[in-house]
mmCIF file of C-alpha atoms and ligand atoms in Angstrom:
data_model
loop_
_atom_site.group_PDB
_atom_site.id
_atom_site.type_symbol
_atom_site.label_atom_id
_atom_site.label_comp_id
_atom_site.label_asym_id
_atom_site.label_seq_id
_atom_site.Cartn_x
_atom_site.Cartn_y
_atom_site.Cartn_z
ATOM 1 C CA MET T 1 15.275 -4.220 -15.762
ATOM 2 C CA THR T 2 15.771 -2.647 -13.103
ATOM 3 C CA ALA T 3 16.294 -4.338 -9.409
ATOM 4 C CA ARG T 4 13.576 -3.498 -7.590
ATOM 5 C CA LYS T 5 13.515 -4.088 -3.850
ATOM 6 C CA HIS T 6 10.550 -6.829 -2.976
ATOM 7 C CA LEU T 7 7.722 -4.611 -0.452
ATOM 8 C CA ILE T 8 5.625 -6.628 1.632
ATOM 9 C CA ALA T 9 3.342 -3.708 3.468
ATOM 10 C CA GLY T 10 0.118 -4.874 6.007
ATOM 11 C CA ASN T 11 -2.711 -2.762 5.772
ATOM 12 C CA TRP T 12 -5.293 -3.523 9.494
ATOM 13 C CA LYS T 13 -7.784 -1.425 8.208
ATOM 14 C CA MET T 14 -9.903 -0.589 11.360
ATOM 15 C CA ASN T 15 -8.532 -3.284 13.683
ATOM 16 C CA GLU T 16 -6.595 -3.939 16.962
ATOM 17 C CA THR T 17 -6.991 -1.607 20.264
ATOM 18 C CA TYR T 18 -3.522 0.463 21.518
ATOM 19 C CA SER T 19 -2.774 -2.160 23.354
ATOM 20 C CA GLU T 20 -3.040 -4.932 20.946
ATOM 21 C CA GLY T 21 -1.416 -3.315 18.073
ATOM 22 C CA VAL T 22 1.411 -2.967 20.289
ATOM 23 C CA THR T 23 1.142 -6.604 20.852
ATOM 24 C CA LEU T 24 0.850 -7.839 17.533
ATOM 25 C CA ALA T 25 3.462 -5.311 16.410
ATOM 26 C CA GLN T 26 6.044 -7.530 19.569
ATOM 27 C CA GLU T 27 4.871 -10.518 18.262
ATOM 28 C CA LEU T 28 6.055 -9.463 14.418
ATOM 29 C CA ALA T 29 8.620 -8.102 14.921
ATOM 30 C CA ASN T 30 9.718 -11.625 17.006
ATOM 31 C CA CYS T 31 8.537 -13.642 13.974
ATOM 32 C CA LEU T 32 10.651 -12.054 12.109
ATOM 33 C CA LYS T 33 14.096 -11.455 13.632
ATOM 34 C CA SER T 34 14.576 -15.230 13.744
ATOM 35 C CA GLY T 35 15.031 -15.441 9.838
ATOM 36 C CA THR T 36 16.515 -12.769 8.012
ATOM 37 C CA VAL T 37 14.951 -9.943 6.078
ATOM 38 C CA GLU T 38 15.614 -9.227 2.759
ATOM 39 C CA ALA T 39 12.765 -7.782 1.817
ATOM 40 C CA ASP T 40 11.182 -4.123 2.667
ATOM 41 C CA VAL T 41 8.269 -4.576 5.622
ATOM 42 C CA VAL T 42 6.108 -1.761 6.723
ATOM 43 C CA VAL T 43 2.480 -2.121 8.617
ATOM 44 C CA CYS T 44 0.318 0.380 8.833
ATOM 45 C CA PRO T 45 -1.513 0.746 11.946
ATOM 46 C CA PRO T 46 -4.879 2.687 12.429
ATOM 47 C CA PHE T 47 -3.938 5.655 13.366
ATOM 48 C CA VAL T 48 -3.588 5.804 17.282
ATOM 49 C CA ASP T 49 -1.675 2.598 17.064
ATOM 50 C CA LEU T 50 1.355 4.460 15.733
ATOM 51 C CA LYS T 51 3.111 6.031 18.860
ATOM 52 C CA GLY T 52 2.796 2.532 19.965
ATOM 53 C CA VAL T 53 4.016 0.794 16.976
ATOM 54 C CA SER T 54 6.430 3.191 16.394
ATOM 55 C CA GLY T 55 7.858 2.068 20.289
ATOM 56 C CA VAL T 56 7.825 -1.361 19.577
ATOM 57 C CA ILE T 57 10.382 -0.983 16.094
ATOM 58 C CA GLU T 58 12.388 1.020 18.306
ATOM 59 C CA PHE T 59 12.674 -0.509 21.280
ATOM 60 C CA ASP T 60 12.659 -4.369 19.594
ATOM 61 C CA SER T 61 14.853 -2.453 17.029
ATOM 62 C CA ALA T 62 11.571 -4.776 14.635
ATOM 63 C CA PRO T 63 13.144 -4.753 10.827
ATOM 64 C CA PHE T 64 9.699 -3.229 9.299
ATOM 65 C CA GLU T 65 8.940 0.378 8.957
ATOM 66 C CA LEU T 66 5.746 1.926 9.794
ATOM 67 C CA GLY T 67 2.811 3.958 7.718
ATOM 68 C CA ALA T 68 -1.014 5.316 7.658
ATOM 69 C CA GLN T 69 -4.304 4.532 6.726
ATOM 70 C CA ASN T 70 -4.975 8.165 5.207
ATOM 71 C CA VAL T 71 -3.723 11.448 5.077
ATOM 72 C CA TYR T 72 -5.400 14.790 4.748
ATOM 73 C CA TRP T 73 -3.212 17.008 2.237
ATOM 74 C CA GLU T 74 -3.965 20.405 4.427
ATOM 75 C CA PRO T 75 -0.895 21.538 7.004
ATOM 76 C CA SER T 76 -2.704 22.641 10.093
ATOM 77 C CA GLY T 77 -6.103 23.844 11.313
ATOM 78 C CA ALA T 78 -10.132 24.036 11.092
ATOM 79 C CA TYR T 79 -10.543 20.732 9.742
ATOM 80 C CA THR T 80 -11.733 18.726 12.789
ATOM 81 C CA GLY T 81 -11.185 15.128 13.280
ATOM 82 C CA GLU T 82 -7.842 14.706 9.645
ATOM 83 C CA ILE T 83 -4.574 14.324 10.348
ATOM 84 C CA SER T 84 -1.175 16.228 8.762
ATOM 85 C CA CYS T 85 1.136 14.933 6.413
ATOM 86 C CA ASP T 86 3.298 16.437 9.580
ATOM 87 C CA MET T 87 1.348 14.369 12.455
ATOM 88 C CA LEU T 88 2.412 11.038 10.752
ATOM 89 C CA LYS T 89 5.883 12.029 10.448
ATOM 90 C CA SER T 90 5.570 13.099 13.905
ATOM 91 C CA VAL T 91 5.603 9.801 14.760
ATOM 92 C CA GLY T 92 7.911 8.228 13.221
ATOM 93 C CA ALA T 93 5.586 7.124 9.992
ATOM 94 C CA THR T 94 7.866 6.772 6.254
ATOM 95 C CA TYR T 95 4.807 5.382 4.440
ATOM 96 C CA CYS T 96 0.947 6.185 3.958
ATOM 97 C CA ILE T 97 -1.517 4.420 1.986
ATOM 98 C CA ILE T 98 -4.049 6.781 -0.125
ATOM 99 C CA GLY T 99 -6.525 5.970 -2.138
ATOM 100 C CA HIS T 100 -7.725 2.589 -1.013
ATOM 101 C CA SER T 101 -11.155 1.385 -2.767
ATOM 102 C CA GLU T 102 -12.923 1.425 1.013
ATOM 103 C CA ARG T 103 -12.343 4.884 0.806
ATOM 104 C CA ARG T 104 -13.023 5.521 -2.307
ATOM 105 C CA ASP T 105 -15.958 4.071 -1.852
ATOM 106 C CA TYR T 106 -16.791 3.967 1.561
ATOM 107 C CA PHE T 107 -16.314 7.845 2.495
ATOM 108 C CA HIS T 108 -16.265 9.161 -1.326
ATOM 109 C CA GLU T 109 -12.639 10.468 -1.922
ATOM 110 C CA THR T 110 -12.080 11.165 -5.254
ATOM 111 C CA ASP T 111 -9.543 11.138 -7.944
ATOM 112 C CA GLU T 112 -8.473 14.315 -7.625
ATOM 113 C CA ASP T 113 -8.657 14.225 -3.716
ATOM 114 C CA ILE T 114 -5.654 11.548 -3.631
ATOM 115 C CA ASN T 115 -3.518 13.770 -5.961
ATOM 116 C CA LYS T 116 -3.874 16.550 -3.226
ATOM 117 C CA LYS T 117 -3.036 13.107 -1.250
ATOM 118 C CA ALA T 118 -0.138 11.972 -3.362
ATOM 119 C CA GLN T 119 1.310 15.741 -3.971
ATOM 120 C CA ALA T 120 1.368 16.691 -0.324
ATOM 121 C CA LEU T 121 3.025 13.465 0.966
ATOM 122 C CA LEU T 122 5.847 13.919 -1.564
ATOM 123 C CA SER T 123 6.439 17.264 -0.350
ATOM 124 C CA ALA T 124 6.588 16.012 2.769
ATOM 125 C CA HIS T 125 9.024 12.944 1.783
ATOM 126 C CA ILE T 126 6.613 9.959 2.924
ATOM 127 C CA ILE T 127 6.081 7.360 0.339
ATOM 128 C CA PRO T 128 1.953 7.033 -0.365
ATOM 129 C CA ILE T 129 0.981 3.006 -1.033
ATOM 130 C CA LEU T 130 -1.327 4.676 -4.078
ATOM 131 C CA CYS T 131 -3.589 1.600 -4.365
ATOM 132 C CA CYS T 132 -5.713 1.209 -7.285
ATOM 133 C CA GLY T 133 -7.749 -1.775 -9.332
ATOM 134 C CA GLU T 134 -11.568 -2.203 -10.158
ATOM 135 C CA ASP T 135 -14.966 -3.845 -9.286
ATOM 136 C CA GLU T 136 -16.514 -6.865 -10.725
ATOM 137 C CA HIS T 137 -18.732 -4.854 -13.273
ATOM 138 C CA VAL T 138 -15.748 -3.397 -14.542
ATOM 139 C CA ARG T 139 -13.397 -6.359 -15.224
ATOM 140 C CA GLU T 140 -16.981 -8.550 -16.706
ATOM 141 C CA ALA T 141 -17.056 -5.923 -18.938
ATOM 142 C CA GLY T 142 -13.282 -5.539 -20.171
ATOM 143 C CA ASN T 143 -12.715 -2.665 -18.752
ATOM 144 C CA HIS T 144 -10.079 -2.784 -16.635
ATOM 145 C CA VAL T 145 -7.143 -1.971 -17.600
ATOM 146 C CA ALA T 146 -8.548 1.279 -19.025
ATOM 147 C CA HIS T 147 -10.043 1.650 -15.931
ATOM 148 C CA VAL T 148 -7.074 1.099 -13.026
ATOM 149 C CA THR T 149 -4.591 3.027 -16.047
ATOM 150 C CA ALA T 150 -7.336 6.038 -15.835
ATOM 151 C CA GLN T 151 -7.194 6.167 -11.621
ATOM 152 C CA ILE T 152 -2.980 6.343 -12.162
ATOM 153 C CA LYS T 153 -3.400 9.027 -14.366
ATOM 154 C CA ALA T 154 -5.098 11.578 -12.432
ATOM 155 C CA ALA T 155 -3.720 10.901 -9.153
ATOM 156 C CA LEU T 156 -0.350 11.396 -10.426
ATOM 157 C CA GLN T 157 -1.370 14.231 -12.279
ATOM 158 C CA ASN T 158 1.109 17.645 -11.877
ATOM 159 C CA ILE T 159 3.810 14.924 -9.949
ATOM 160 C CA SER T 160 7.273 14.397 -11.188
ATOM 161 C CA ILE T 161 9.573 12.977 -9.215
ATOM 162 C CA SER T 162 13.047 11.991 -9.485
ATOM 163 C CA ASP T 163 13.507 8.880 -6.723
ATOM 164 C CA PRO T 164 11.780 5.977 -7.894
ATOM 165 C CA CYS T 165 11.609 4.689 -3.910
ATOM 166 C CA ALA T 166 9.586 7.945 -3.134
ATOM 167 C CA LEU T 167 6.143 6.267 -4.402
ATOM 168 C CA VAL T 168 4.726 2.855 -4.641
ATOM 169 C CA ILE T 169 1.827 1.667 -6.607
ATOM 170 C CA ALA T 170 -0.882 -1.104 -4.578
ATOM 171 C CA TYR T 171 -2.693 -2.936 -7.821
ATOM 172 C CA GLU T 172 -5.664 -4.275 -5.396
ATOM 173 C CA PRO T 173 -9.163 -5.673 -8.197
ATOM 174 C CA ILE T 174 -12.032 -5.381 -5.339
ATOM 175 C CA TRP T 175 -13.154 -8.157 -6.286
ATOM 176 C CA ALA T 176 -10.387 -9.931 -4.736
ATOM 177 C CA ILE T 177 -10.055 -7.712 -1.328
ATOM 178 C CA GLY T 178 -10.964 -9.866 1.494
ATOM 179 C CA THR T 179 -13.599 -11.868 -0.434
ATOM 180 C CA GLY T 180 -10.595 -15.562 -0.711
ATOM 181 C CA LYS T 181 -11.199 -14.333 -4.161
ATOM 182 C CA THR T 182 -7.210 -13.712 -5.399
ATOM 183 C CA ALA T 183 -6.729 -12.421 -9.246
ATOM 184 C CA THR T 184 -4.688 -15.536 -10.486
ATOM 185 C CA PRO T 185 -0.737 -13.891 -10.769
ATOM 186 C CA GLU T 186 -1.386 -13.487 -14.737
ATOM 187 C CA ASP T 187 -4.476 -11.366 -14.096
ATOM 188 C CA ALA T 188 -2.215 -9.500 -11.652
ATOM 189 C CA GLU T 189 0.952 -9.156 -13.395
ATOM 190 C CA GLU T 190 -1.657 -7.917 -17.119
ATOM 191 C CA VAL T 191 -2.835 -4.987 -14.877
ATOM 192 C CA CYS T 192 0.226 -3.665 -13.120
ATOM 193 C CA ALA T 193 2.441 -4.517 -16.541
ATOM 194 C CA ALA T 194 0.218 -1.064 -18.009
ATOM 195 C CA ILE T 195 0.181 0.308 -14.197
ATOM 196 C CA ARG T 196 3.731 0.393 -15.477
ATOM 197 C CA GLU T 197 3.850 1.630 -18.935
ATOM 198 C CA THR T 198 1.304 4.174 -17.356
ATOM 199 C CA LEU T 199 3.978 5.500 -15.285
ATOM 200 C CA ALA T 200 6.394 5.967 -17.722
ATOM 201 C CA THR T 201 4.341 8.103 -19.622
ATOM 202 C CA CYS T 202 3.595 9.597 -16.325
ATOM 203 C CA LEU T 203 7.435 9.860 -14.635
ATOM 204 C CA GLY T 204 9.613 8.625 -17.815
ATOM 205 C CA GLU T 205 10.609 5.892 -18.235
ATOM 206 C CA GLU T 206 13.311 5.006 -16.062
ATOM 207 C CA ILE T 207 11.559 6.271 -12.712
ATOM 208 C CA ALA T 208 8.842 3.923 -13.867
ATOM 209 C CA GLN T 209 11.131 1.522 -14.536
ATOM 210 C CA GLY T 210 12.656 1.229 -10.492
ATOM 211 C CA ILE T 211 9.025 2.147 -9.207
ATOM 212 C CA ARG T 212 7.451 -0.803 -6.939
ATOM 213 C CA ILE T 213 4.168 -2.136 -8.021
ATOM 214 C CA LEU T 214 1.990 -4.256 -5.277
ATOM 215 C CA TYR T 215 -0.561 -6.370 -5.603
ATOM 216 C CA GLY T 216 -2.943 -7.020 -3.235
ATOM 217 C CA GLY T 217 -6.432 -8.900 -2.206
ATOM 218 C CA SER T 218 -6.431 -11.680 -0.276
ATOM 219 C CA ALA T 219 -3.099 -12.263 -0.014
ATOM 220 C CA LYS T 220 -1.686 -15.266 1.867
ATOM 221 C CA PRO T 221 1.073 -16.821 2.770
ATOM 222 C CA GLY T 222 -0.499 -19.971 0.120
ATOM 223 C CA ASN T 223 -0.369 -17.826 -3.109
ATOM 224 C CA ILE T 224 2.190 -14.861 -2.533
ATOM 225 C CA GLU T 225 4.738 -16.565 -5.094
ATOM 226 C CA GLY T 226 3.204 -16.680 -7.786
ATOM 227 C CA PHE T 227 2.411 -13.236 -7.911
ATOM 228 C CA LEU T 228 6.181 -12.608 -6.779
ATOM 229 C CA GLU T 229 7.416 -14.588 -10.025
ATOM 230 C CA LYS T 230 4.953 -12.000 -11.774
ATOM 231 C CA ASP T 231 8.130 -9.542 -13.344
ATOM 232 C CA ASN T 232 6.232 -6.504 -12.643
ATOM 233 C CA VAL T 233 4.577 -7.644 -9.203
ATOM 234 C CA ASP T 234 7.101 -6.134 -6.578
ATOM 235 C CA GLY T 235 5.681 -6.969 -3.423
ATOM 236 C CA ALA T 236 1.952 -7.049 -1.658
ATOM 237 C CA LEU T 237 -0.360 -4.878 -0.377
ATOM 238 C CA VAL T 238 -1.419 -7.355 2.963
ATOM 239 C CA GLY T 239 -4.877 -7.098 4.455
ATOM 240 C CA GLY T 240 -6.316 -9.942 5.981
ATOM 241 C CA ALA T 241 -3.005 -12.385 6.985
ATOM 242 C CA SER T 242 -1.244 -9.268 8.622
ATOM 243 C CA LEU T 243 -3.103 -9.300 11.580
ATOM 244 C CA VAL T 244 -1.441 -12.915 12.292
ATOM 245 C CA ALA T 245 2.119 -12.301 12.877
ATOM 246 C CA SER T 246 3.123 -15.590 12.014
ATOM 247 C CA ASP T 247 0.957 -15.608 8.390
ATOM 248 C CA PHE T 248 2.578 -11.942 7.427
ATOM 249 C CA ALA T 249 5.959 -13.329 8.148
ATOM 250 C CA GLN T 250 5.613 -16.208 6.218
ATOM 251 C CA MET T 251 4.658 -13.861 3.420
ATOM 252 C CA VAL T 252 7.525 -11.656 4.035
ATOM 253 C CA ASP T 253 10.798 -14.830 4.283
ATOM 254 C CA ARG T 254 8.442 -16.105 0.765
ATOM 255 C CA ALA T 255 10.050 -12.301 -0.470
HETATM 256 P P1 PGA D 1 -7.030 -8.355 1.983
HETATM 257 O O1 PGA D 1 -7.246 -6.589 2.270
HETATM 258 O O2 PGA D 1 -5.526 -8.857 2.434
HETATM 259 O O3 PGA D 1 -7.569 -8.822 3.543
HETATM 260 O O4 PGA D 1 -8.243 -9.046 1.000
HETATM 261 C C1 PGA D 1 -6.086 -6.296 1.068
HETATM 262 C C2 PGA D 1 -6.707 -4.505 0.889
HETATM 263 O O5 PGA D 1 -7.481 -4.175 1.367
HETATM 264 O O6 PGA D 1 -5.358 -3.551 1.221
#
């Protein structure tokens, strides 16, 4: 099997003002410097914090990269309130979360929107962290694998990539996000293995073997290792625990 380097991504969501964000990034830079970082690490602050965190990465030579939490697919123009790929690049973002369940649920993002965002990011050479996941009802009905693989197929329509590092998938069961209820490593592996098969159908077997698939949903220092032991789980997308530098650094150490 292709060796895939672990990736730990922090999703700060709508937390941290500009100065709080800079402080958190500095704390994380300090925590991570003390150990050797073997995993890839990315933090995804709110838009207004991106420039400040990018300054910390540059001046502290921090061992992490910068990601955004959303993007709009048009390059520029009359789209009040939106942010383009070029704008993200101009502040140093190299990753961008798309299709998070909170955006699908609260902001009514569709699979078609997510597909357009994925295409725009790939063209701009920003790595999409494409999120998918089922809610409690879908899981209870036993339809979680079909639901998640359909999300992936829809998001990747008309997309082809030549480098598996150009794309990251995050499987986040909605019932486990911010609830303290985690999926078991076996639950995560079942879906992540099915995602990899779907990636093979959409993008080819070789590319699929190299794409990193993250688990997300109440991931924390105490449970991350169980997930990372699974064949098809290559890291974590971390919400709450990414807001405490020492916790997030511990998770990076365990990866
Ligand atoms: P959580 O969030 O770790 O707080 O559950 C994960 C996410 O929504 O990305």
